[in-house]
Every structure is written in C-alpha cells, then in structure tokens.
Amino acid sequence: MAESEQDRDVACLLRIQTGDTRALGELFDRYTPLLYSFVKRILKSGADAEDTLQDVWIQVWRRSTTFDPRRGTVAGWLLTVARSRALDRYRSLSSRRNAETRSETESAPPPAPRDPATAAVAGQTGERVREALAQLDPKQRQAIEIAYFDGLSQSEVAARLAVPLGTVKSWTRQGLMRLRELLPAEEWT
Amino acid sequence: MSLHRDDYIDLCAGYALGSLDEGDRVRLERHLDEGCEACEKALHDFSIGAKLLAGSLPAETVGSALRDRVMIAAGSIRPGAPATTGDGAEPAKVLKLERPRRTFAFPALGWGLAAAFAIAAALFWSKLETARTDLVKLREEQRWAAVMNAPGARLAQLAPTPQAAAASFKGRAFVDPATRRAVLVLDGVTAPAGRDFELWAIRGGAPKALGLVHADASGHAVVRLEDVGDPATLAAFAVSLEPKGGAPTPDAPTGPVVLVGKVEG
C-alpha cells in the first residue's frame, strides 16, 4: 500500500467523524469488493456476506474513532472489523461446524479471479500473492490460511494442527515475514 | 513502560489477522498503549500483509443495492452513536448510581448528596431517553431497509433525460408491492436557487405528484413513500425541476423532466 493511500483513508475516517456521508461512500467504493470477497469466503453465502457488510459499514460510520493508526492500516482495520462481524454471523447461524468441515477440502489456494475487468492490477497482485503463498513452508501457509480465511483463533488453529500454541504464533509471524520477502517491496510501502 | 520483547512481534502477526486469543490480544494492547515503535512498525507491515492476503481471493461481484442500504442507514444515524450489538469496541460509559444513606451526621452534606443524586438520576434518565430514541430510529431504518430486501421488490433505475442539465443525475427506486412502500435514492439533485425538484409516479401515461425532493448539500436524497399507490399500475418514476414549492397542479409537471425510470418486475 502506498503511504498516500493510507493518508487518503485516514482523511476519509476524519471526514466520517464530522458526519460526511460522501466520505463513507468513498471508503465503501474503495474497499467493499475486497471486504466482500473476504467475508463471503468465511460465510460461504453471498446474501449473508452482504448483510454482514452492511453491519460493517454502519459500524465504521458509528465507530470510526476506534481506529488507531498505531495499530495498523485502515484497510487492515476494516478487514479485522469485517472478520469479526462475519464470525459473529457465522456463530449465530450455527453453521460453523459445517464450514469447518468444508474448509478441510477448501484449503487449496483459491482459483484466479473470474472477472478480468475488475482489474488487472488487483488480479496481478492477487496472482503474485498466491504464488508467494505457494512458496511458503506448508505449515506456515496452513496456519495463516485457516486462521484468516476460516476464522479460527490461534488456539483453535493449534488444536486443529495438533501443535503447541506458541508454534502457531511463530509460524504465523514467520509466514507473514516470508511473504514480505517474496513479494515486491512496493506492495509493502 | 513495558519493554519490547520479540514475542510481541509474534502477537502482532496474529493481531493483524484478527486471530489472537482474548488473553493475548489484551496483553498486546496493553503493551501498545504504552507505546512501542517496533510493534507499531510490525503491525503496519502485517496489516498490509493481511490486505494482500484478502486480495488474493477470487473477485466477487457485490449487489448494487448494498451501497444504497448502507447510505440510507448512515443518513439517519449520527456518527459516534452507540452500537446496538457487540462489536468488540469499548463499552459505553454507564453512570454509576450510589444507594443514598438513610441518615446524615451533617444536614448540609445530606442535601448536597441528595442534589448530586438528583443530577445523576436526571443524567441517567437523559441517556436512557437517548438510547430509546436511537432504538426507535434503528427500528424505523430496519422497516425501510425491508422494502429493499422484500422478496417481490420492484426496481427502477432512474436515468437523466436529454433535458437534464447534468449527466450526474441518477437514481434508483425500490417498491415493495406487499406493503406499497417505496424508497428512492437520488444523486445530483441539487436544485438551483428558487427552484425545487419534484417526484412523480407515472400510471397509464399520466403523472401524479409524490412530493418535493429534499437533497443534502452534496445533492444526495432519500425519499421514503409510505404508500406509493397500486403497485400493479405503477409504470415509472420521474423527477422534474419546478418553481419553488413544486408544480401548481398535482397531475402536470411544469418544468423539464430531468430523471425518469421504468419500474421493472
């Protein structure tokens, strides 16, 4: 992410705090495609993903002051809010057990984007990330994927993989740091 | 200030993915509250990594109505209003009321405490009323959001006519035939000085006034109609530019029609 992108996102949050709905619209347009794919991956349902995203954006509108730039980027914060909301819905739908069963067979890297118009640039970045993921140590990749895309906490990941919690923490850090080495530097600025 | 340790970096990675267990999350946030440049840098990098990971998923197309639902809901809620569901954010502050003592050694102190109690009770009551008001607003929004989510909802895309002064005019309408309620979301409808935009329903080729359109400073407007009339005969919506206060007759626009959209379904 370019620094200007983070600055632009923070400026949007500041405008949202003054009640500027256009700022909310800008942030919505910028991040909804990313958040929707992410939430749908967790919930396996487009309708549930849309309802969840509605809650997410209302939460952003209500609680933009809870964003702390010292704890990561705006995009990262939005993804954390979306993940949390998606898991709340998951639990309320009592479908987590089914989803975990499905995830056993869905941990392979996802297929390429279907819609080329949605962007070449995003598609190229996504392809690079998938290639980088494929180069990770399989244990690191698995720890990251089932935590992030299947919504498991680190202790749940440890139980799933039958390894100590500390090992999962290390694998997660090592995997993310390895990704940083494998991906072009401009993706991380 | 707690000293930085390498195991905090492990926690930062899990924090960026949102997968930390509660105890670890609290431990890391306490450390971050004291300030740690190394952890802040790690969190920045790891949160970019989280975004890249999410971006590796297949692109999905989200329904266009979602944006309208969000903007309509946001338009009726003030930023910073308390959430009604648990979201991991900090809890709302609650006034703590102390039970008053029965006797006082000093009458003045007793009166002082009584006055403080009365003020606290009044504040508490005020907050309760605010919460009730928010709940009423939320229920009202849910009622209107149901129009857009109704199984048999009919839709209309309003597009600018050749008479429109700006191509930025656009709109979307949702009609729930079961309740006869309708919601229209319009953009670009900033009326010139001394003029008003007016909304019309078209039935059998004849217009019927539905009221003036009141937009915000950005030209965005949400029109809620409690009863749009018989949905079976509703053919289209239109918006015209009228003199201040609207057209003099309810069945004939006098100004140019700038937006029109056929009701589908």
CSV table of C-alpha atoms in Angstrom, one decimal:
chain,number,residue,atom,x,y,z
A,1,MET,CA,0.0,0.0,0.0
A,2,ALA,CA,1.3,3.4,-0.9
A,3,GLU,CA,1.6,5.8,2.0
A,4,SER,CA,-0.7,8.2,0.2
A,5,GLU,CA,-3.4,5.5,0.2
A,6,GLN,CA,-3.2,5.3,4.0
A,7,ASP,CA,-3.3,9.1,4.3
A,8,ARG,CA,-6.3,9.2,2.0
A,9,ASP,CA,-8.1,6.5,4.1
A,10,VAL,CA,-7.4,8.3,7.3
A,11,ALA,CA,-8.7,11.5,5.8
A,12,CYS,CA,-11.9,9.7,4.9
A,13,LEU,CA,-12.3,8.5,8.5
A,14,LEU,CA,-11.7,12.0,9.8
A,15,ARG,CA,-14.5,13.3,7.5
A,16,ILE,CA,-16.8,10.5,8.6
A,17,GLN,CA,-16.4,11.7,12.1
A,18,THR,CA,-17.8,15.0,11.0
A,19,GLY,CA,-20.9,13.3,9.5
A,20,ASP,CA,-19.7,13.4,5.9
A,21,THR,CA,-21.6,10.6,4.1
A,22,ARG,CA,-19.7,11.2,0.9
A,23,ALA,CA,-16.5,10.1,2.8
A,24,LEU,CA,-18.3,6.9,3.8
A,25,GLY,CA,-19.3,6.4,0.2
A,26,GLU,CA,-15.7,6.8,-1.0
A,27,LEU,CA,-14.4,4.3,1.6
A,28,PHE,CA,-17.3,1.9,0.7
A,29,ASP,CA,-16.4,2.1,-3.0
A,30,ARG,CA,-12.7,1.6,-2.4
A,31,TYR,CA,-12.9,-1.4,0.0
A,32,THR,CA,-16.3,-3.2,-0.5
A,33,PRO,CA,-15.0,-5.5,-3.3
A,34,LEU,CA,-12.1,-6.6,-1.1
A,35,LEU,CA,-14.2,-7.0,2.1
A,36,TYR,CA,-17.0,-8.8,0.2
A,37,SER,CA,-14.7,-11.5,-1.2
A,38,PHE,CA,-13.1,-11.9,2.2
A,39,VAL,CA,-16.4,-12.1,4.2
A,40,LYS,CA,-18.0,-14.4,1.5
A,41,ARG,CA,-15.1,-16.7,1.9
A,42,ILE,CA,-15.8,-17.0,5.6
A,43,LEU,CA,-19.6,-17.3,5.3
A,44,LYS,CA,-19.9,-19.2,2.0
A,45,SER,CA,-23.0,-17.2,1.2
A,46,GLY,CA,-23.4,-14.0,-0.8
A,47,ALA,CA,-26.6,-12.9,1.0
A,48,ASP,CA,-25.0,-13.4,4.4
A,49,ALA,CA,-21.9,-11.6,3.3
A,50,GLU,CA,-23.9,-8.6,2.1
A,51,ASP,CA,-25.9,-8.4,5.4
A,52,THR,CA,-22.6,-8.6,7.3
A,53,LEU,CA,-21.0,-5.9,5.2
A,54,GLN,CA,-24.0,-3.6,5.9
A,55,ASP,CA,-23.3,-4.1,9.6
A,56,VAL,CA,-19.6,-3.5,9.0
A,57,TRP,CA,-20.1,-0.1,7.2
A,58,ILE,CA,-22.6,1.0,9.8
A,59,GLN,CA,-20.1,0.1,12.5
A,60,VAL,CA,-17.4,2.1,10.6
A,61,TRP,CA,-19.9,5.0,10.5
A,62,ARG,CA,-20.6,4.8,14.2
A,63,ARG,CA,-17.2,3.9,15.5
A,64,SER,CA,-14.6,5.4,13.2
A,65,THR,CA,-13.0,6.9,16.3
A,66,THR,CA,-11.9,3.5,17.4
A,67,PHE,CA,-9.4,3.2,14.6
A,68,ASP,CA,-5.9,3.7,15.9
A,69,PRO,CA,-3.3,4.4,13.2
A,70,ARG,CA,-0.6,3.0,15.6
A,71,ARG,CA,-2.1,-0.5,15.3
A,72,GLY,CA,-2.1,-0.9,11.5
A,73,THR,CA,-3.6,0.5,8.3
A,74,VAL,CA,-7.2,1.5,7.7
A,75,ALA,CA,-7.5,-1.4,5.3
A,76,GLY,CA,-6.3,-3.8,8.0
A,77,TRP,CA,-8.7,-2.4,10.5
A,78,LEU,CA,-11.6,-2.7,8.1
A,79,LEU,CA,-10.7,-6.3,7.4
A,80,THR,CA,-10.5,-7.0,11.2
A,81,VAL,CA,-13.9,-5.5,11.7
A,82,ALA,CA,-15.3,-7.5,8.8
A,83,ARG,CA,-13.8,-10.7,10.0
A,84,SER,CA,-15.2,-10.2,13.5
A,85,ARG,CA,-18.7,-9.4,12.1
A,86,ALA,CA,-18.5,-12.4,9.8
A,87,LEU,CA,-17.6,-14.7,12.7
A,88,ASP,CA,-20.5,-13.3,14.8
A,89,ARG,CA,-22.9,-14.1,12.0
A,90,TYR,CA,-21.3,-17.5,11.5
A,91,ARG,CA,-21.9,-18.4,15.1
A,92,SER,CA,-25.4,-17.0,15.1
A,93,LEU,CA,-26.2,-19.1,12.0
A,94,SER,CA,-24.8,-22.2,13.9
A,95,SER,CA,-23.1,-23.2,10.7
A,96,ARG,CA,-19.6,-23.1,11.9
A,97,ARG,CA,-19.3,-26.9,12.2
A,98,ASN,CA,-20.4,-27.3,8.6
A,99,ALA,CA,-18.0,-24.7,7.4
A,100,GLU,CA,-15.1,-26.2,9.3
A,101,THR,CA,-15.9,-29.5,7.6
A,102,ARG,CA,-15.9,-27.8,4.3
A,103,SER,CA,-12.7,-26.0,5.0
A,104,GLU,CA,-10.9,-29.3,5.2
A,105,THR,CA,-11.3,-29.7,1.5
A,106,GLU,CA,-11.0,-26.0,0.6
A,107,SER,CA,-7.6,-25.1,1.9
A,108,ALA,CA,-6.0,-25.2,-1.5
A,109,PRO,CA,-5.1,-21.8,-3.0
A,110,PRO,CA,-8.2,-20.1,-4.4
A,111,PRO,CA,-8.8,-20.0,-8.2
A,112,ALA,CA,-7.9,-17.0,-10.2
A,113,PRO,CA,-10.4,-14.1,-10.3
A,114,ARG,CA,-13.1,-14.6,-12.9
A,115,ASP,CA,-13.8,-11.0,-13.8
A,116,PRO,CA,-10.9,-9.6,-15.7
A,117,ALA,CA,-12.5,-6.2,-15.8
A,118,THR,CA,-12.3,-5.8,-12.1
A,119,ALA,CA,-8.8,-5.3,-12.6
A,120,ALA,CA,-5.9,-6.2,-14.0
A,121,VAL,CA,-3.9,-4.6,-11.3
A,122,ALA,CA,-5.7,-6.3,-8.5
A,123,GLY,CA,-5.6,-9.5,-10.4
A,124,GLN,CA,-1.9,-9.3,-10.9
A,125,THR,CA,-1.3,-8.6,-7.2
A,126,GLY,CA,-3.6,-11.4,-6.2
A,127,GLU,CA,-1.7,-13.8,-8.5
A,128,ARG,CA,1.6,-12.7,-7.1
A,129,VAL,CA,0.3,-13.3,-3.5
A,130,ARG,CA,-1.0,-16.7,-4.5
A,131,GLU,CA,2.4,-17.6,-6.0
A,132,ALA,CA,4.1,-16.4,-2.8
A,133,LEU,CA,1.8,-18.3,-0.6
A,134,ALA,CA,2.6,-21.4,-2.6
A,135,GLN,CA,6.3,-20.9,-1.8
A,136,LEU,CA,5.7,-20.8,2.0
A,137,ASP,CA,6.5,-23.6,4.2
A,138,PRO,CA,3.3,-25.7,4.1
A,139,LYS,CA,2.8,-25.5,7.9
A,140,GLN,CA,3.2,-21.7,7.9
A,141,ARG,CA,0.8,-21.4,5.0
A,142,GLN,CA,-1.8,-23.6,6.6
A,143,ALA,CA,-1.6,-21.8,9.9
A,144,ILE,CA,-2.2,-18.5,8.1
A,145,GLU,CA,-4.9,-19.7,5.8
A,146,ILE,CA,-7.1,-21.5,8.3
A,147,ALA,CA,-6.8,-18.7,10.8
A,148,TYR,CA,-7.6,-15.9,8.4
A,149,PHE,CA,-9.9,-17.4,5.8
A,150,ASP,CA,-11.7,-20.0,8.0
A,151,GLY,CA,-12.0,-17.7,11.0
A,152,LEU,CA,-10.2,-19.8,13.6
A,153,SER,CA,-8.4,-18.3,16.7
A,154,GLN,CA,-4.8,-19.2,17.2
A,155,SER,CA,-5.7,-21.7,19.9
A,156,GLU,CA,-8.2,-23.3,17.6
A,157,VAL,CA,-5.5,-23.5,14.9
A,158,ALA,CA,-3.2,-25.2,17.4
A,159,ALA,CA,-5.8,-27.7,18.3
A,160,ARG,CA,-6.6,-28.3,14.6
A,161,LEU,CA,-3.0,-28.9,13.7
A,162,ALA,CA,-2.1,-30.6,17.0
A,163,VAL,CA,0.8,-28.4,17.8
A,164,PRO,CA,1.5,-26.0,20.7
A,165,LEU,CA,0.0,-22.5,20.6
A,166,GLY,CA,3.5,-21.0,20.6
A,167,THR,CA,4.3,-22.9,17.4
A,168,VAL,CA,1.2,-21.4,15.7
A,169,LYS,CA,2.3,-17.9,16.8
A,170,SER,CA,5.7,-18.4,15.4
A,171,TRP,CA,4.5,-19.9,12.1
A,172,THR,CA,2.1,-17.0,11.6
A,173,ARG,CA,4.9,-14.4,12.1
A,174,GLN,CA,7.4,-16.4,10.0
A,175,GLY,CA,4.9,-16.9,7.2
A,176,LEU,CA,3.9,-13.2,7.0
A,177,MET,CA,7.6,-12.1,7.1
A,178,ARG,CA,8.4,-14.6,4.4
A,179,LEU,CA,5.6,-13.2,2.3
A,180,ARG,CA,7.2,-9.8,2.7
A,181,GLU,CA,10.5,-11.2,1.3
A,182,LEU,CA,8.8,-12.9,-1.6
A,183,LEU,CA,6.6,-10.0,-2.7
A,184,PRO,CA,7.9,-6.8,-4.4
A,185,ALA,CA,8.8,-4.1,-2.0
A,186,GLU,CA,6.3,-1.6,-3.5
A,187,GLU,CA,3.5,-3.8,-2.2
A,188,TRP,CA,4.6,-3.1,1.4
A,189,THR,CA,5.2,0.6,1.3
B,1,MET,CA,6.6,1.3,30.1
B,2,SER,CA,6.9,-2.4,29.4
B,3,LEU,CA,10.0,-3.4,27.4
B,4,HIS,CA,9.6,-4.7,23.9
B,5,ARG,CA,10.2,-8.4,23.5
B,6,ASP,CA,10.4,-10.4,20.4
B,7,ASP,CA,7.4,-12.5,21.4
B,8,TYR,CA,5.3,-9.3,21.0
B,9,ILE,CA,6.1,-9.5,17.3
B,10,ASP,CA,4.5,-12.9,17.2
B,11,LEU,CA,1.4,-11.4,18.7
B,12,CYS,CA,1.4,-8.5,16.2
B,13,ALA,CA,1.2,-11.1,13.4
B,14,GLY,CA,-1.9,-12.7,14.9
B,15,TYR,CA,-3.3,-9.3,15.8
B,16,ALA,CA,-3.2,-8.2,12.1
B,17,LEU,CA,-5.0,-11.4,11.1
B,18,GLY,CA,-7.6,-10.9,13.9
B,19,SER,CA,-6.9,-14.4,15.2
B,20,LEU,CA,-5.3,-13.7,18.6
B,21,ASP,CA,-7.0,-15.3,21.6
B,22,GLU,CA,-8.5,-12.8,24.0
B,23,GLY,CA,-5.8,-13.0,26.6
B,24,ASP,CA,-3.0,-12.4,24.1
B,25,ARG,CA,-5.0,-9.5,22.5
B,26,VAL,CA,-5.4,-7.8,25.8
B,27,ARG,CA,-1.7,-8.3,26.6
B,28,LEU,CA,-0.6,-6.9,23.3
B,29,GLU,CA,-2.9,-3.9,23.5
B,30,ARG,CA,-1.7,-3.1,27.0
B,31,HIS,CA,1.9,-3.1,25.6
B,32,LEU,CA,0.8,-1.0,22.7
B,33,ASP,CA,-0.9,1.5,24.9
B,34,GLU,CA,2.4,2.2,26.5
B,35,GLY,CA,4.0,3.0,23.1
B,36,CYS,CA,6.3,0.7,21.2
B,37,GLU,CA,7.7,1.8,17.8
B,38,ALA,CA,9.0,-1.7,16.9
B,39,CYS,CA,5.5,-3.2,17.4
B,40,GLU,CA,3.8,-0.3,15.6
B,41,LYS,CA,6.1,-0.9,12.6
B,42,ALA,CA,5.4,-4.6,12.7
B,43,LEU,CA,1.6,-4.0,12.9
B,44,HIS,CA,1.8,-1.7,9.9
B,45,ASP,CA,3.6,-4.2,7.8
B,46,PHE,CA,1.5,-7.2,8.9
B,47,SER,CA,-1.8,-5.3,8.3
B,48,ILE,CA,-0.6,-4.7,4.7
B,49,GLY,CA,0.1,-8.4,4.6
B,50,ALA,CA,-3.5,-9.1,5.7
B,51,LYS,CA,-4.8,-6.8,2.9
B,52,LEU,CA,-2.7,-8.6,0.4
B,53,LEU,CA,-3.9,-12.0,1.6
B,54,ALA,CA,-7.6,-10.9,1.3
B,55,GLY,CA,-6.8,-9.6,-2.1
B,56,SER,CA,-5.6,-13.0,-3.2
B,57,LEU,CA,-9.2,-14.3,-3.0
B,58,PRO,CA,-11.3,-14.6,-6.2
B,59,ALA,CA,-13.0,-11.3,-7.1
B,60,GLU,CA,-16.7,-11.4,-6.3
B,61,THR,CA,-19.5,-9.0,-7.5
B,62,VAL,CA,-21.5,-7.4,-4.7
B,63,GLY,CA,-25.1,-6.4,-5.3
B,64,SER,CA,-25.6,-2.7,-6.2
B,65,ALA,CA,-28.3,-2.3,-3.6
B,66,LEU,CA,-25.9,-2.8,-0.7
B,67,ARG,CA,-24.5,0.7,-1.2
B,68,ASP,CA,-27.9,2.3,-1.0
B,69,ARG,CA,-28.8,0.3,2.1
B,70,VAL,CA,-25.6,1.5,3.8
B,71,MET,CA,-26.0,5.1,2.8
B,72,ILE,CA,-29.7,5.2,3.8
B,73,ALA,CA,-28.9,3.8,7.2
B,74,ALA,CA,-25.9,6.1,7.7
B,75,GLY,CA,-28.1,9.1,6.8
B,76,SER,CA,-30.3,8.5,9.8
B,77,ILE,CA,-27.6,7.7,12.3
B,78,ARG,CA,-25.2,10.3,13.8
B,79,PRO,CA,-21.5,9.2,13.7
B,80,GLY,CA,-20.4,8.1,17.1
B,81,ALA,CA,-23.9,6.9,18.1
B,82,PRO,CA,-23.7,3.8,20.3
B,83,ALA,CA,-23.8,0.5,18.6
B,84,THR,CA,-26.7,-1.9,19.4
B,85,THR,CA,-24.8,-5.1,19.1
B,86,GLY,CA,-21.5,-6.3,20.5
B,87,ASP,CA,-18.6,-5.3,18.2
B,88,GLY,CA,-15.5,-5.6,20.3
B,89,ALA,CA,-15.4,-1.8,20.7
B,90,GLU,CA,-15.1,-0.2,24.0
B,91,PRO,CA,-18.2,-0.4,26.1
B,92,ALA,CA,-20.5,2.6,26.5
B,93,LYS,CA,-19.9,4.6,29.6
B,94,VAL,CA,-22.6,4.0,32.3
B,95,LEU,CA,-23.4,6.3,35.1
B,96,LYS,CA,-22.9,4.5,38.4
B,97,LEU,CA,-25.6,5.4,40.9
B,98,GLU,CA,-24.9,5.0,44.6
B,99,ARG,CA,-27.6,4.0,47.1
B,100,PRO,CA,-28.2,7.0,49.3
B,101,ARG,CA,-27.7,6.6,53.0
B,102,ARG,CA,-30.6,6.9,55.4
B,103,THR,CA,-29.2,9.3,57.9
B,104,PHE,CA,-26.6,12.0,57.8
B,105,ALA,CA,-24.5,13.4,60.5
B,106,PHE,CA,-24.5,16.8,58.8
B,107,PRO,CA,-27.7,18.0,57.2
B,108,ALA,CA,-25.8,20.1,54.6
B,109,LEU,CA,-23.9,17.1,53.4
B,110,GLY,CA,-27.1,15.2,53.1
B,111,TRP,CA,-28.7,17.9,51.0
B,112,GLY,CA,-25.6,18.0,48.9
B,113,LEU,CA,-25.6,14.3,48.2
B,114,ALA,CA,-29.3,14.4,47.5
B,115,ALA,CA,-28.7,17.1,44.9
B,116,ALA,CA,-25.9,15.1,43.4
B,117,PHE,CA,-28.2,12.1,43.3
B,118,ALA,CA,-30.9,14.1,41.6
B,119,ILE,CA,-28.4,15.4,39.0
B,120,ALA,CA,-27.1,11.9,38.4
B,121,ALA,CA,-30.6,10.5,38.1
B,122,ALA,CA,-31.5,13.2,35.6
B,123,LEU,CA,-28.4,12.4,33.5
B,124,PHE,CA,-29.2,8.7,33.6
B,125,TRP,CA,-32.8,9.4,32.5
B,126,SER,CA,-31.5,11.6,29.7
B,127,LYS,CA,-29.2,8.9,28.5
B,128,LEU,CA,-32.0,6.4,28.7
B,129,GLU,CA,-34.2,8.6,26.6
B,130,THR,CA,-31.3,9.0,24.0
B,131,ALA,CA,-31.0,5.2,23.9
B,132,ARG,CA,-34.7,4.9,23.4
B,133,THR,CA,-34.7,7.4,20.6
B,134,ASP,CA,-31.8,5.6,18.9
B,135,LEU,CA,-33.7,2.3,19.1
B,136,VAL,CA,-36.8,3.9,17.6
B,137,LYS,CA,-34.7,5.3,14.7
B,138,LEU,CA,-33.0,2.0,14.2
B,139,ARG,CA,-36.3,0.1,14.0
B,140,GLU,CA,-37.6,2.7,11.6
B,141,GLU,CA,-34.5,2.2,9.4
B,142,GLN,CA,-35.0,-1.6,9.5
B,143,ARG,CA,-38.6,-1.1,8.4
B,144,TRP,CA,-37.4,0.9,5.4
B,145,ALA,CA,-34.5,-1.4,4.7
B,146,ALA,CA,-37.1,-4.2,4.5
B,147,VAL,CA,-38.5,-2.5,1.4
B,148,MET,CA,-35.3,-3.0,-0.5
B,149,ASN,CA,-34.9,-6.6,0.7
B,150,ALA,CA,-38.5,-7.6,0.1
B,151,PRO,CA,-38.7,-10.8,-2.0
B,152,GLY,CA,-41.0,-9.3,-4.6
B,153,ALA,CA,-39.5,-5.9,-4.6
B,154,ARG,CA,-39.8,-4.0,-7.9
B,155,LEU,CA,-36.9,-1.8,-9.0
B,156,ALA,CA,-36.4,1.2,-11.2
B,157,GLN,CA,-33.2,2.7,-12.4
B,158,LEU,CA,-33.7,6.5,-13.0
B,159,ALA,CA,-31.5,7.9,-15.7
B,160,PRO,CA,-31.1,11.6,-16.9
B,161,THR,CA,-33.2,12.7,-19.8
B,162,PRO,CA,-31.9,14.9,-22.6
B,163,GLN,CA,-33.4,17.8,-20.8
B,164,ALA,CA,-31.3,17.2,-17.7
B,165,ALA,CA,-28.7,19.9,-17.2
B,166,ALA,CA,-26.2,17.4,-15.8
B,167,ALA,CA,-25.4,13.8,-16.6
B,168,SER,CA,-24.6,13.3,-12.9
B,169,PHE,CA,-28.3,13.0,-12.2
B,170,LYS,CA,-29.1,9.4,-11.3
B,171,GLY,CA,-31.4,7.4,-9.0
B,172,ARG,CA,-32.8,4.1,-8.0
B,173,ALA,CA,-36.2,3.1,-6.7
B,174,PHE,CA,-37.4,0.1,-4.7
B,175,VAL,CA,-41.1,-0.7,-4.4
B,176,ASP,CA,-42.5,-3.4,-2.1
B,177,PRO,CA,-45.8,-4.4,-3.6
B,178,ALA,CA,-46.9,-6.2,-0.4
B,179,THR,CA,-46.7,-3.0,1.8
B,180,ARG,CA,-46.9,-0.4,-1.1
B,181,ARG,CA,-43.9,1.3,0.5
B,182,ALA,CA,-41.2,2.7,-1.8
B,183,VAL,CA,-37.7,4.1,-1.3
B,184,LEU,CA,-35.9,6.2,-3.8
B,185,VAL,CA,-32.2,7.1,-3.7
B,186,LEU,CA,-31.3,10.1,-5.9
B,187,ASP,CA,-28.0,11.8,-6.6
B,188,GLY,CA,-27.1,15.0,-8.3
B,189,VAL,CA,-30.4,16.7,-7.4
B,190,THR,CA,-29.1,20.0,-6.1
B,191,ALA,CA,-31.8,22.4,-7.1
B,192,PRO,CA,-30.9,25.9,-8.4
B,193,ALA,CA,-31.9,28.9,-6.3
B,194,GLY,CA,-35.6,29.5,-6.4
B,195,ARG,CA,-36.4,26.0,-7.8
B,196,ASP,CA,-37.3,22.6,-6.4
B,197,PHE,CA,-37.1,19.1,-7.7
B,198,GLU,CA,-40.4,17.2,-7.6
B,199,LEU,CA,-41.1,13.5,-7.8
B,200,TRP,CA,-43.8,11.9,-9.9
B,201,ALA,CA,-45.4,8.5,-10.3
B,202,ILE,CA,-46.4,7.6,-13.8
B,203,ARG,CA,-49.6,5.4,-14.3
B,204,GLY,CA,-51.2,4.8,-17.6
B,205,GLY,CA,-49.1,7.6,-19.1
B,206,ALA,CA,-50.4,10.2,-16.5
B,207,PRO,CA,-48.1,11.8,-13.9
B,208,LYS,CA,-49.1,12.1,-10.3
B,209,ALA,CA,-47.1,14.3,-7.9
B,210,LEU,CA,-45.5,12.4,-5.0
B,211,GLY,CA,-43.8,15.4,-3.3
B,212,LEU,CA,-40.7,17.6,-3.3
B,213,VAL,CA,-37.2,16.1,-3.2
B,214,HIS,CA,-35.1,17.4,-0.4
B,215,ALA,CA,-31.4,16.8,-1.0
B,216,ASP,CA,-28.4,17.3,1.3
B,217,ALA,CA,-25.6,19.7,0.4
B,218,SER,CA,-24.0,17.0,-1.9
B,219,GLY,CA,-27.2,16.6,-3.9
B,220,HIS,CA,-27.9,13.2,-2.3
B,221,ALA,CA,-31.6,12.5,-1.4
B,222,VAL,CA,-33.5,9.6,0.0
B,223,VAL,CA,-37.3,9.7,-0.5
B,224,ARG,CA,-39.4,7.4,1.6
B,225,LEU,CA,-43.0,6.8,0.5
B,226,GLU,CA,-45.4,5.2,2.9
B,227,ASP,CA,-48.0,4.4,0.2
B,228,VAL,CA,-47.0,4.7,-3.4
B,229,GLY,CA,-50.4,3.6,-4.6
B,230,ASP,CA,-51.4,0.5,-6.5
B,231,PRO,CA,-48.1,-1.2,-7.4
B,232,ALA,CA,-49.8,-3.1,-10.3
B,233,THR,CA,-50.4,0.1,-12.3
B,234,LEU,CA,-47.2,1.9,-11.4
B,235,ALA,CA,-45.2,2.2,-14.6
B,236,ALA,CA,-42.4,4.6,-13.9
B,237,PHE,CA,-41.0,7.3,-11.6
B,238,ALA,CA,-39.9,10.8,-12.9
B,239,VAL,CA,-38.3,13.9,-11.4
B,240,SER,CA,-38.9,17.4,-12.7
B,241,LEU,CA,-37.4,20.8,-12.0
B,242,GLU,CA,-40.2,23.0,-10.7
B,243,PRO,CA,-40.7,26.5,-9.3
B,244,LYS,CA,-40.1,26.8,-5.6
B,245,GLY,CA,-42.7,24.8,-3.7
B,246,GLY,CA,-43.5,22.5,-6.7
B,247,ALA,CA,-45.8,22.4,-9.6
B,248,PRO,CA,-49.1,24.2,-9.1
B,249,THR,CA,-51.2,21.2,-10.1
B,250,PRO,CA,-50.6,17.6,-8.8
B,251,ASP,CA,-51.1,16.0,-12.2
B,252,ALA,CA,-48.9,18.0,-14.5
B,253,PRO,CA,-45.2,19.0,-14.2
B,254,THR,CA,-44.4,22.4,-15.5
B,255,GLY,CA,-40.7,22.2,-15.6
B,256,PRO,CA,-38.3,19.9,-17.5
B,257,VAL,CA,-38.3,16.3,-16.6
B,258,VAL,CA,-34.7,15.5,-15.7
B,259,LEU,CA,-34.9,11.9,-14.5
B,260,VAL,CA,-37.0,9.0,-15.4
B,261,GLY,CA,-37.0,5.3,-14.8
B,262,LYS,CA,-39.3,2.4,-15.7
B,263,VAL,CA,-40.5,0.2,-12.8
B,264,GLU,CA,-39.4,-3.3,-13.6
B,265,GLY,CA,-40.6,-6.6,-12.4
